[in-house]
């Protein structure tokens, strides 16, 4: 029913945003959303959340590390 669908969307949205903020790992967020990680990646796209959570500083540090 409509209420249940809204509840699922809300939980998935919150899980995606908690992942985006770094409060949950990908696996934890997928578990909160009640789905496998590979399916949760589609939820991230839906809510415009990047799958990879790297800042420009993180990338620069990695480049320095491997150079």
PDB file of C-alpha atoms in Angstrom:
ATOM      1  CA  UNK A   1       0.000   0.000   0.000  1.00  0.00           C
ATOM      2  CA  UNK A   2       0.989   3.640  -0.384  1.00  0.00           C
ATOM      3  CA  UNK A   3       1.951   4.185   3.248  1.00  0.00           C
ATOM      4  CA  UNK A   4       4.280   1.176   3.205  1.00  0.00           C
ATOM      5  CA  UNK A   5       5.908   2.371  -0.030  1.00  0.00           C
ATOM      6  CA  UNK A   6       6.464   5.824   1.473  1.00  0.00           C
ATOM      7  CA  UNK A   7       8.000   4.228   4.569  1.00  0.00           C
ATOM      8  CA  UNK A   8      10.427   2.165   2.454  1.00  0.00           C
ATOM      9  CA  UNK A   9      11.418   5.224   0.411  1.00  0.00           C
ATOM     10  CA  UNK A  10      12.008   7.231   3.580  1.00  0.00           C
ATOM     11  CA  UNK A  11      14.170   4.519   5.138  1.00  0.00           C
ATOM     12  CA  UNK A  12      16.194   4.166   1.928  1.00  0.00           C
ATOM     13  CA  UNK A  13      16.620   7.927   1.654  1.00  0.00           C
ATOM     14  CA  UNK A  14      17.840   8.162   5.246  1.00  0.00           C
ATOM     15  CA  UNK A  15      20.221   5.237   4.747  1.00  0.00           C
ATOM     16  CA  UNK A  16      21.642   6.905   1.620  1.00  0.00           C
ATOM     17  CA  UNK A  17      22.137  10.206   3.402  1.00  0.00           C
ATOM     18  CA  UNK A  18      23.738   8.535   6.431  1.00  0.00           C
ATOM     19  CA  UNK A  19      26.131   6.787   4.037  1.00  0.00           C
ATOM     20  CA  UNK A  20      26.841  10.086   2.289  1.00  0.00           C
ATOM     21  CA  UNK A  21      27.670  11.771   5.602  1.00  0.00           C
ATOM     22  CA  UNK A  22      29.986   8.924   6.615  1.00  0.00           C
ATOM     23  CA  UNK A  23      27.837   7.845   9.555  1.00  0.00           C
ATOM     24  CA  UNK A  24      27.259   4.408   7.995  1.00  0.00           C
ATOM     25  CA  UNK A  25      29.410   2.197   5.800  1.00  0.00           C
ATOM     26  CA  UNK A  26      27.979   0.982   2.508  1.00  0.00           C
ATOM     27  CA  UNK A  27      27.177  -2.397   4.057  1.00  0.00           C
ATOM     28  CA  UNK A  28      25.522  -0.838   7.094  1.00  0.00           C
ATOM     29  CA  UNK A  29      23.432   1.510   4.957  1.00  0.00           C
ATOM     30  CA  UNK A  30      22.343  -1.355   2.710  1.00  0.00           C
ATOM     31  CA  UNK A  31      21.351  -3.350   5.778  1.00  0.00           C
ATOM     32  CA  UNK A  32      19.299  -0.429   7.146  1.00  0.00           C
ATOM     33  CA  UNK A  33      17.599  -0.182   3.746  1.00  0.00           C
ATOM     34  CA  UNK A  34      16.925  -3.925   3.823  1.00  0.00           C
ATOM     35  CA  UNK A  35      18.719  -4.770   0.605  1.00  0.00           C
ATOM     36  CA  UNK A  36      21.999  -6.174  -0.732  1.00  0.00           C
ATOM     37  CA  UNK A  37      24.879  -3.739  -1.316  1.00  0.00           C
ATOM     38  CA  UNK A  38      24.725  -4.090  -5.098  1.00  0.00           C
ATOM     39  CA  UNK A  39      21.037  -3.112  -5.085  1.00  0.00           C
ATOM     40  CA  UNK A  40      21.662  -0.269  -2.638  1.00  0.00           C
ATOM     41  CA  UNK A  41      24.017   1.299  -5.179  1.00  0.00           C
ATOM     42  CA  UNK A  42      20.927   2.016  -7.312  1.00  0.00           C
ATOM     43  CA  UNK A  43      19.358   3.835  -4.365  1.00  0.00           C
ATOM     44  CA  UNK A  44      22.456   6.016  -4.139  1.00  0.00           C
ATOM     45  CA  UNK A  45      21.995   6.995  -7.785  1.00  0.00           C
ATOM     46  CA  UNK A  46      18.314   7.749  -7.182  1.00  0.00           C
ATOM     47  CA  UNK A  47      19.187  10.172  -4.367  1.00  0.00           C
ATOM     48  CA  UNK A  48      22.280  11.574  -6.129  1.00  0.00           C
ATOM     49  CA  UNK A  49      24.722  10.219  -3.549  1.00  0.00           C
ATOM     50  CA  UNK A  50      28.202   9.333  -4.780  1.00  0.00           C
ATOM     51  CA  UNK A  51      29.119   5.686  -4.393  1.00  0.00           C
ATOM     52  CA  UNK A  52      32.731   6.628  -3.708  1.00  0.00           C
ATOM     53  CA  UNK A  53      33.110   8.888  -0.706  1.00  0.00           C
ATOM     54  CA  UNK A  54      36.456  10.561  -1.392  1.00  0.00           C
ATOM     55  CA  UNK A  55      37.280  14.228  -0.931  1.00  0.00           C
ATOM     56  CA  UNK A  56      39.761  16.054  -3.131  1.00  0.00           C
ATOM     57  CA  UNK A  57      42.176  15.903  -0.202  1.00  0.00           C
ATOM     58  CA  UNK A  58      41.751  12.111   0.054  1.00  0.00           C
ATOM     59  CA  UNK A  59      42.575  11.732  -3.631  1.00  0.00           C
ATOM     60  CA  UNK A  60      45.601  14.037  -3.397  1.00  0.00           C
ATOM     61  CA  UNK A  61      46.893  12.053  -0.410  1.00  0.00           C
ATOM     62  CA  UNK A  62      46.465   8.775  -2.302  1.00  0.00           C
ATOM     63  CA  UNK A  63      48.325  10.156  -5.315  1.00  0.00           C
ATOM     64  CA  UNK A  64      51.175  11.274  -3.051  1.00  0.00           C
ATOM     65  CA  UNK A  65      51.227   7.905  -1.343  1.00  0.00           C
ATOM     66  CA  UNK A  66      51.508   5.873  -4.531  1.00  0.00           C
ATOM     67  CA  UNK A  67      53.911   8.262  -6.309  1.00  0.00           C
TER      68      UNK A  67
END
